[in-house]
Short mmCIF file of C-alpha atoms in Angstrom, two decimals:
data_model
loop_
_atom_site.label_atom_id
_atom_site.label_comp_id
_atom_site.label_asym_id
_atom_site.label_seq_id
_atom_site.Cartn_x
_atom_site.Cartn_y
_atom_site.Cartn_z
CA MET D 1119 -49.41 26.96 45.50
CA SER D 1120 -47.96 25.86 42.19
CA VAL D 1121 -49.18 27.06 38.79
CA LYS D 1122 -50.60 24.22 36.65
CA GLY D 1123 -50.30 23.76 32.89
CA ARG D 1124 -53.06 22.45 30.66
CA GLY D 1125 -52.42 18.86 31.52
CA GLY D 1126 -52.61 19.57 35.25
CA VAL D 1127 -48.79 19.43 35.68
CA GLY D 1128 -47.15 22.20 37.72
CA VAL D 1129 -44.75 24.55 35.92
CA GLY D 1130 -42.09 23.77 38.55
CA GLU D 1131 -42.44 20.06 37.85
CA MET D 1132 -42.32 20.63 34.08
CA TRP D 1133 -39.16 22.71 34.49
CA SER D 1134 -37.58 19.97 36.60
CA ARG D 1135 -38.35 17.29 33.97
CA ASN D 1136 -36.90 19.49 31.21
CA VAL D 1137 -33.70 19.89 33.21
CA VAL D 1138 -33.37 16.12 33.56
CA VAL D 1139 -34.09 15.48 29.85
CA SER D 1140 -31.64 18.19 28.73
CA ARG D 1141 -29.02 16.90 31.08
CA ASN D 1142 -29.50 13.30 29.97
CA LEU D 1143 -29.32 14.40 26.32
CA ALA D 1144 -26.08 16.23 27.04
CA LEU D 1145 -24.67 13.14 28.73
CA LEU D 1146 -25.71 10.96 25.77
CA LEU D 1147 -23.89 13.31 23.36
CA CYS D 1148 -20.82 13.27 25.60
CA PHE D 1149 -20.79 9.47 25.73
CA SER D 1150 -21.09 9.42 21.90
CA SER D 1151 -18.08 11.75 21.70
CA PHE D 1152 -16.18 9.45 24.07
CA PHE D 1153 -16.88 6.35 21.97
CA ALA D 1154 -15.87 8.26 18.82
CA GLY D 1155 -12.62 8.99 20.59
CA ILE D 1156 -12.23 5.31 21.42
CA LEU D 1157 -12.74 4.46 17.75
CA PHE D 1158 -9.81 6.68 16.80
CA THR D 1159 -7.65 5.18 19.53
CA ASN D 1160 -8.14 1.56 18.51
CA SER D 1161 -5.60 1.76 15.70
CA HIS D 1162 -1.89 1.30 16.18
CA ASP D 1163 -1.09 2.58 12.69
CA TYR D 1164 0.90 5.74 12.36
CA LEU D 1165 -1.37 6.71 9.45
CA LEU D 1166 -5.12 6.08 9.21
CA PHE D 1167 -7.39 6.47 6.19
CA TRP D 1168 -10.44 8.25 7.67
CA GLY D 1169 -13.18 10.10 5.81
CA GLY D 1170 -11.16 10.17 2.60
CA LYS D 1171 -8.06 11.61 4.31
CA TYR D 1172 -4.97 10.26 6.03
CA VAL D 1173 -4.98 10.95 9.79
CA SER D 1174 -1.74 10.91 11.81
CA THR D 1175 -1.30 9.71 15.39
CA ASP D 1176 -0.78 13.34 16.47
CA THR D 1177 -4.22 14.18 15.09
CA ILE D 1178 -5.71 11.21 16.94
CA PHE D 1179 -4.03 12.37 20.16
CA THR D 1180 -5.50 15.87 19.74
CA LEU D 1181 -8.97 14.43 19.14
CA LYS D 1182 -8.63 12.31 22.26
CA GLN D 1183 -7.72 15.39 24.36
CA LYS D 1184 -10.82 17.18 23.08
CA THR D 1185 -12.96 14.13 23.90
CA VAL D 1186 -11.60 14.04 27.46
CA LYS D 1187 -12.22 17.79 27.86
CA ASN D 1188 -15.82 17.52 26.61
CA LEU D 1189 -16.61 14.56 28.86
CA ARG D 1190 -15.26 16.35 31.89
CA ALA D 1191 -17.38 19.40 31.01
CA CYS D 1192 -20.39 17.08 30.92
CA ASP D 1193 -19.44 15.86 34.38
CA GLN D 1194 -19.52 19.43 35.69
CA LYS D 1195 -22.92 20.06 34.08
CA ALA D 1196 -24.27 16.92 35.72
CA LYS D 1197 -23.09 18.14 39.11
CA VAL D 1198 -24.78 21.53 38.57
CA GLY D 1199 -27.98 19.74 37.55
CA ASN D 1200 -27.80 17.77 40.79
CA ARG D 1201 -27.95 20.98 42.80
CA ILE D 1202 -30.83 22.36 40.70
CA SER D 1203 -33.14 19.37 40.67
CA ASN D 1204 -33.82 17.41 43.86
CA ASN D 1205 -36.30 15.15 42.06
CA SER D 1206 -33.58 13.32 40.09
CA VAL D 1207 -31.07 12.57 42.85
CA GLY D 1208 -31.19 8.86 42.18
CA GLN D 1209 -30.74 9.24 38.44
CA ILE D 1210 -27.86 11.70 38.79
CA SER D 1211 -26.17 9.50 41.37
CA ASN D 1212 -26.20 6.58 38.95
CA THR D 1213 -24.99 8.83 36.15
CA GLN D 1214 -22.13 10.11 38.27
CA ASN D 1215 -21.09 6.55 39.03
CA ASP D 1216 -21.01 5.82 35.31
CA ILE D 1217 -19.02 8.99 34.67
CA SER D 1218 -16.59 8.03 37.41
CA LYS D 1219 -16.01 4.69 35.67
CA PHE D 1220 -15.52 6.45 32.35
CA ASN D 1221 -13.10 8.88 33.97
CA SER D 1222 -11.03 5.92 35.13
CA LYS D 1223 -11.01 4.52 31.61
CA ILE D 1224 -10.06 7.92 30.22
CA SER D 1225 -7.16 8.18 32.63
CA SER D 1226 -5.98 4.75 31.53
CA ILE D 1227 -6.28 5.73 27.87
CA GLU D 1228 -4.44 8.99 28.50
CA MET D 1229 -1.57 7.06 30.07
CA LYS D 1230 -1.41 4.63 27.14
CA LEU D 1231 -1.52 7.48 24.61
CA ALA D 1232 1.22 9.34 26.45
CA ALA D 1233 3.36 6.19 26.51
CA ALA D 1234 2.75 5.52 22.81
CA LYS D 1235 3.56 9.10 21.90
CA ALA D 1236 6.75 9.01 23.98
CA GLU D 1237 7.76 5.73 22.31
CA GLN D 1238 7.13 7.17 18.85
CA GLN D 1239 9.19 10.28 19.64
CA SER D 1240 11.95 8.07 21.01
CA LEU D 1241 12.03 5.97 17.85
CA THR D 1242 12.05 9.08 15.68
CA SER D 1243 14.94 10.53 17.69
CA ALA D 1244 16.85 7.25 17.42
CA ASP D 1245 16.31 7.17 13.66
CA ALA D 1246 17.46 10.77 13.35
CA ALA D 1247 20.58 10.04 15.40
CA SER D 1248 21.47 7.05 13.23
CA GLY D 1249 20.58 8.78 9.96
CA ASN D 1250 17.78 6.34 9.14
CA LEU D 1251 14.99 8.86 8.56
CA LYS D 1252 13.07 8.15 5.37
CA ARG D 1253 14.59 9.88 2.39
CA LYS D 1254 12.87 10.52 -0.89
CA TYR D 1255 13.50 8.08 -3.75
CA PHE D 1256 12.53 8.31 -7.38
CA MET D 1257 11.61 4.68 -8.05
CA VAL D 1258 11.61 1.35 -6.27
CA ILE D 1259 11.92 -1.68 -8.55
CA GLY D 1260 10.84 -5.08 -7.31
CA ILE D 1261 11.99 -8.02 -9.45
CA ASN D 1262 9.48 -10.80 -8.95
CA THR D 1263 11.31 -14.10 -8.55
CA ALA D 1264 10.85 -17.67 -7.31
CA PHE D 1265 12.87 -20.21 -5.30
CA SER D 1266 13.80 -22.10 -8.49
CA SER D 1267 15.07 -19.01 -10.33
CA ARG D 1268 18.63 -18.66 -9.00
CA LYS D 1269 20.14 -18.77 -12.51
CA ARG D 1270 17.70 -16.14 -13.75
CA ARG D 1271 18.69 -13.87 -10.88
CA ASP D 1272 22.38 -14.34 -11.66
CA SER D 1273 21.77 -13.46 -15.33
CA VAL D 1274 20.06 -10.23 -14.23
CA ARG D 1275 22.90 -9.39 -11.80
CA ALA D 1276 25.42 -9.94 -14.61
CA THR D 1277 23.64 -7.53 -16.96
CA TRP D 1278 21.24 -4.69 -16.10
CA MET D 1279 21.13 -4.81 -12.27
CA PRO D 1280 24.11 -2.88 -10.78
CA GLN D 1281 26.17 -4.60 -8.11
CA GLY D 1282 28.50 -3.53 -5.30
CA GLU D 1283 29.50 0.15 -5.32
CA GLU D 1284 27.40 0.77 -8.43
CA LYS D 1285 24.35 -0.39 -6.52
CA LYS D 1286 25.10 2.09 -3.72
CA LYS D 1287 25.52 4.92 -6.26
CA LEU D 1288 22.20 3.93 -7.80
CA GLU D 1289 20.43 4.23 -4.46
CA GLU D 1290 22.08 7.61 -3.87
CA LYS D 1291 20.56 8.61 -7.20
CA GLY D 1292 17.13 7.57 -5.90
CA ILE D 1293 16.69 4.11 -7.44
CA VAL D 1294 16.20 1.00 -5.29
CA ILE D 1295 16.21 -2.50 -6.82
CA ARG D 1296 15.42 -5.72 -4.96
CA PHE D 1297 14.51 -9.30 -5.86
CA VAL D 1298 11.11 -9.92 -4.29
CA ILE D 1299 10.23 -13.27 -2.74
CA GLY D 1300 8.14 -14.58 0.13
CA HIS D 1301 8.58 -17.75 2.15
CA SER D 1302 8.08 -21.44 1.45
CA SER D 1303 5.16 -23.38 2.84
CA THR D 1304 7.62 -24.98 5.27
CA ALA D 1305 8.96 -22.03 7.19
CA GLY D 1306 12.72 -22.22 7.72
CA GLY D 1307 13.07 -25.12 5.30
CA ILE D 1308 15.78 -25.75 2.74
CA LEU D 1309 14.29 -23.29 0.22
CA ASP D 1310 14.27 -20.44 2.70
CA LYS D 1311 17.80 -21.24 3.86
CA ALA D 1312 19.03 -21.13 0.24
CA ILE D 1313 17.57 -17.63 -0.19
CA GLU D 1314 19.11 -16.53 3.11
CA ALA D 1315 22.53 -17.72 1.93
CA GLU D 1316 22.09 -15.89 -1.38
CA GLU D 1317 21.06 -12.75 0.51
CA MET D 1318 24.22 -12.96 2.61
CA MET D 1319 26.23 -13.00 -0.61
CA HIS D 1320 24.46 -10.24 -2.55
CA GLY D 1321 22.21 -8.28 -0.15
CA ASP D 1322 19.59 -7.65 -2.84
CA PHE D 1323 16.41 -9.36 -1.58
CA LEU D 1324 13.14 -8.07 -0.21
CA ARG D 1325 11.43 -10.85 1.76
CA LEU D 1326 7.64 -10.61 1.98
CA GLU D 1327 5.22 -12.01 4.55
CA HIS D 1328 3.76 -14.25 1.87
CA VAL D 1329 3.76 -17.95 1.05
CA GLU D 1330 5.05 -18.49 -2.50
CA GLY D 1331 2.87 -20.25 -5.08
CA TYR D 1332 1.98 -19.73 -8.74
CA LEU D 1333 -1.71 -19.24 -7.97
CA GLU D 1334 -0.82 -16.71 -5.26
CA LEU D 1335 0.75 -14.09 -7.55
CA SER D 1336 -2.12 -11.63 -7.09
CA SER D 1337 -1.77 -11.90 -3.33
CA LYS D 1338 1.99 -11.41 -3.68
CA THR D 1339 1.41 -8.26 -5.74
CA LYS D 1340 -0.77 -6.75 -3.00
CA THR D 1341 1.75 -7.63 -0.33
CA TYR D 1342 4.62 -6.25 -2.44
CA PHE D 1343 3.09 -2.81 -2.96
CA SER D 1344 1.92 -2.62 0.64
CA THR D 1345 5.43 -3.45 1.84
CA VAL D 1346 7.49 -1.16 -0.40
CA VAL D 1347 5.28 1.90 0.13
CA ALA D 1348 5.89 1.48 3.87
CA LEU D 1349 9.66 0.98 3.51
CA TRP D 1350 10.57 3.59 0.88
CA ASP D 1351 9.04 6.98 0.12
CA ALA D 1352 9.21 7.05 -3.67
CA ASP D 1353 7.51 8.65 -6.65
CA PHE D 1354 7.03 5.32 -8.42
CA TYR D 1355 6.83 1.65 -7.45
CA ILE D 1356 7.58 -0.89 -10.16
CA LYS D 1357 7.09 -4.61 -10.54
CA VAL D 1358 9.15 -6.49 -13.15
CA ASP D 1359 9.66 -10.18 -13.92
CA ASP D 1360 13.10 -11.80 -13.59
CA ASP D 1361 13.22 -12.92 -17.24
CA VAL D 1362 13.01 -9.52 -18.96
CA HIS D 1363 15.71 -6.97 -19.81
CA VAL D 1364 15.46 -3.42 -18.47
CA ASN D 1365 17.33 -0.24 -19.42
CA LEU D 1366 17.16 1.68 -16.15
CA ALA D 1367 18.03 5.16 -17.46
CA THR D 1368 15.45 4.92 -20.23
CA LEU D 1369 12.82 3.64 -17.80
CA GLY D 1370 13.61 6.53 -15.47
CA LYS D 1371 13.26 9.11 -18.25
CA ILE D 1372 9.87 7.68 -19.22
CA LEU D 1373 8.55 7.85 -15.67
CA ALA D 1374 10.04 11.31 -15.05
CA GLY D 1375 7.61 12.63 -17.65
CA HIS D 1376 4.70 11.56 -15.40
CA LYS D 1377 6.23 12.57 -12.07
CA LYS D 1378 3.75 15.37 -11.35
CA LYS D 1379 0.69 13.18 -11.89
CA PRO D 1380 -0.78 11.95 -8.58
CA ARG D 1381 -2.50 8.77 -9.79
CA VAL D 1382 -0.75 7.27 -12.79
CA TYR D 1383 -0.52 3.67 -14.00
CA VAL D 1384 2.23 3.11 -16.59
CA GLY D 1385 2.82 0.06 -18.74
CA CYS D 1386 2.08 -1.67 -22.02
CA MET D 1387 -1.71 -1.67 -21.98
CA LYS D 1388 -3.54 -4.66 -23.44
CA SER D 1389 -6.96 -6.23 -23.50
CA GLY D 1390 -6.58 -9.94 -24.10
CA PRO D 1391 -9.30 -12.59 -24.28
CA VAL D 1392 -10.81 -14.04 -21.12
CA LEU D 1393 -9.90 -17.74 -21.27
CA SER D 1394 -12.75 -19.88 -20.01
CA LYS D 1395 -11.45 -23.35 -20.93
CA LYS D 1396 -10.16 -25.10 -17.84
CA GLY D 1397 -6.62 -26.41 -18.08
CA VAL D 1398 -5.25 -23.88 -20.58
CA LYS D 1399 -2.56 -21.37 -19.62
CA TYR D 1400 -3.99 -18.17 -18.08
CA TYR D 1401 -7.36 -19.84 -17.51
CA GLU D 1402 -9.70 -17.45 -15.68
CA PRO D 1403 -11.97 -19.30 -13.19
CA GLU D 1404 -14.13 -16.20 -12.87
CA TYR D 1405 -14.59 -15.79 -16.63
CA TRP D 1406 -18.36 -15.42 -16.19
CA LYS D 1407 -17.84 -12.04 -14.55
CA PHE D 1408 -16.61 -10.61 -17.84
CA GLY D 1409 -19.75 -11.31 -19.85
CA GLU D 1410 -20.36 -13.74 -22.68
CA ALA D 1411 -17.80 -16.27 -23.89
CA GLY D 1412 -15.19 -14.65 -26.12
CA ASN D 1413 -15.20 -11.33 -24.30
CA LYS D 1414 -11.98 -9.46 -23.52
CA TYR D 1415 -10.57 -8.10 -20.29
CA PHE D 1416 -10.65 -4.40 -19.52
CA ARG D 1417 -7.47 -2.51 -20.42
CA HIS D 1418 -4.59 -3.28 -18.07
CA ALA D 1419 -0.79 -3.26 -18.15
CA THR D 1420 0.97 -6.42 -19.21
CA GLY D 1421 2.59 -8.17 -16.25
CA GLN D 1422 6.22 -8.18 -17.44
CA LEU D 1423 6.66 -4.63 -16.08
CA TYR D 1424 4.35 -1.91 -14.81
CA ALA D 1425 4.75 1.15 -12.63
CA ILE D 1426 2.31 2.95 -10.35
CA SER D 1427 2.56 6.25 -8.50
CA LYS D 1428 2.78 6.58 -4.73
CA ASP D 1429 -0.92 7.43 -4.28
CA LEU D 1430 -1.95 4.20 -6.01
CA ALA D 1431 0.50 2.09 -4.01
CA THR D 1432 -0.86 3.68 -0.84
CA TYR D 1433 -4.41 2.94 -1.99
CA ILE D 1434 -3.51 -0.74 -2.38
CA SER D 1435 -1.86 -0.80 1.04
CA VAL D 1436 -4.85 0.80 2.80
CA ASN D 1437 -7.45 -1.37 1.06
CA GLN D 1438 -5.51 -4.61 0.58
CA HIS D 1439 -7.92 -6.70 2.68
CA ILE D 1440 -10.93 -5.95 0.44
CA LEU D 1441 -9.30 -5.88 -3.02
CA HIS D 1442 -10.44 -8.86 -5.08
CA LYS D 1443 -7.81 -11.21 -6.52
CA TYR D 1444 -8.18 -12.75 -9.97
CA VAL D 1445 -5.95 -15.66 -10.94
CA ASN D 1446 -3.82 -13.43 -13.23
CA GLU D 1447 -1.97 -10.78 -11.22
CA ASP D 1448 -1.83 -8.18 -14.01
CA VAL D 1449 -5.61 -8.45 -14.38
CA SER D 1450 -6.00 -8.09 -10.62
CA LEU D 1451 -3.91 -4.91 -10.54
CA GLY D 1452 -5.91 -3.40 -13.41
CA SER D 1453 -9.19 -4.26 -11.70
CA TRP D 1454 -8.18 -2.43 -8.51
CA PHE D 1455 -8.04 0.85 -10.44
CA ILE D 1456 -11.35 0.48 -12.27
CA GLY D 1457 -13.67 3.19 -11.01
CA LEU D 1458 -10.81 5.33 -9.67
CA ASP D 1459 -9.59 8.57 -11.20
CA VAL D 1460 -6.42 6.98 -12.60
CA GLU D 1461 -4.52 7.93 -15.75
CA HIS D 1462 -3.54 4.86 -17.79
CA VAL D 1463 -0.31 5.47 -19.74
CA ASP D 1464 0.32 3.09 -22.64
CA ASP D 1465 4.01 3.24 -23.62
CA LYS D 1466 5.25 0.69 -26.15
CA ARG D 1467 8.87 1.26 -25.12
CA LEU D 1468 7.97 -0.91 -22.13
CA CYS D 1469 7.28 -3.99 -24.27
CA CYS D 1470 9.84 -4.16 -27.08
CA GLY D 1471 10.87 -7.47 -28.55
CA THR D 1472 14.33 -9.01 -28.28
CA PRO D 1473 16.84 -8.55 -31.14
CA PRO D 1474 16.39 -7.56 -33.87
CA ASP D 1475 13.34 -5.54 -32.71
CA CYS D 1476 14.99 -3.61 -29.87
CA GLU D 1477 18.20 -3.34 -31.91
CA TRP D 1478 16.79 -1.45 -34.90
CA LYS D 1479 14.69 0.76 -32.62
CA ALA D 1480 17.89 1.77 -30.79
CA HIS D 1481 19.52 2.61 -34.13
CA LEU D 1482 16.55 4.86 -34.89
CA GLY D 1483 17.10 6.74 -31.63
CA SER D 1484 14.22 5.16 -29.71
CA THR D 1485 15.95 3.02 -27.09
CA CYS D 1486 13.66 0.46 -25.48
CA ALA D 1487 13.17 0.43 -21.73
CA VAL D 1488 12.02 -3.19 -21.56
CA SER D 1489 12.62 -6.14 -23.91
CA PHE D 1490 11.11 -9.63 -23.93
CA ASP D 1491 9.47 -12.18 -26.22
CA TRP D 1492 5.66 -12.15 -26.22
CA LYS D 1493 5.48 -15.85 -27.07
CA CYS D 1494 7.35 -16.71 -23.86
CA SER D 1495 5.93 -13.89 -21.69
CA GLY D 1496 9.59 -13.08 -21.07
CA ILE D 1497 12.91 -13.62 -22.83
CA CYS D 1498 12.84 -17.14 -24.21
CA LYS D 1499 15.67 -19.10 -22.56
CA SER D 1500 16.49 -15.97 -20.58
CA VAL D 1501 19.42 -17.49 -18.66
CA GLU D 1502 21.27 -18.19 -21.91
CA ARG D 1503 20.11 -15.10 -23.83
CA MET D 1504 20.04 -12.27 -21.27
CA MET D 1505 23.65 -11.25 -21.97
CA GLU D 1506 23.02 -11.29 -25.72
CA VAL D 1507 20.02 -8.97 -25.33
CA HIS D 1508 22.02 -6.73 -22.99
CA LYS D 1509 24.94 -6.36 -25.38
CA THR D 1510 22.70 -5.76 -28.39
CA CYS D 1511 19.94 -3.61 -26.91
CA GLY D 1512 21.40 -2.29 -23.66
CA GLU D 1513 21.83 1.47 -23.26
CA ASP D 1514 25.22 3.16 -22.98
CA VAL D 1515 27.08 2.28 -19.77
CA SER D 1516 27.23 5.97 -18.80
CA ALA D 1517 23.50 6.56 -19.40
CA LEU D 1518 22.63 6.25 -15.71
CA ASP D 1519 25.45 8.58 -14.66
CA HIS D 1520 24.14 11.33 -16.93
CA ALA D 1521 20.42 10.71 -16.31
CA SER D 1522 18.48 13.17 -14.19
CA PHE D 1523 15.07 12.34 -12.78
#
């Protein structure tokens, strides 16, 4: 005779139902753990941004092992429950079938993870054997250029951008410089072939997965930072236009003073007017987002040259698909840091004028890092005048040799 509870249900029956419910709850939690594991597995990146932290593939592999272990423990509990409760044979049988299917999937995942891990270790070993492991650099400088700017590039090569053996010494010192350009709208066309020929001659290009276009500069900026942070491990990543003059040692000394800051944004900060009249230069189609007519932009670095720390470049890379693009790329970059804990550094040595401005400043002992003409947003007639600016305002030829970053 069974003992009845208040509702007329036997204690034995109640106990049996509780076993089934507890077991089903345990299975549900296990399945949730399994799907969480799947979520971690579905990325092929070697570094994931998860919960505010970067998670490596080794961490993902460890999490997957724990998921497999927990699910198998659930399988054992289900089998024990099958022996305890004869009233749920049908339910447990179905559950075991599901678990069997999941076990097959787990085995498949384990094999794929093992293969991926082996491949990664193989690649790492190959890199180590060939000496290609990532080394630490101080700064990576990307010179933004276009298909039509061959003469500008040559004027830069003839002045402040080291060539040949000097370029190799510069990289040994921790400074990488590349002209940055994407592809034409006609892949493999005459424009791309011209860049390929120039690259064969000088070896100083960084090609981006990006279609060139004036209205695509913000997109190019995102792609640039995402690319260089993956290629070179550096303290700073810099974008500069191909019609400005740069003193590399002076630029390096300026940035070295901010080396220990994790999230720093360095440049000549400005807050110009938001131009709402269609057809004018620097017209902003989204002017209405900045308030009433006549309002100014938030503070941001002028586009001729700016530098950002590694953490900020990584932030752009991780979030590039959701960062909004304004028509002006310097405005876009500034907008991506609004709301973040970023230190804005305003240094006027990064926006000196051409002679006589940079010349008299050098005589006073304050050598400029960057020189250009505001009215031209670069050096006016830069192809003809770059050498003049270099001779008049360029730092001593041995400055880089003696500089320490």
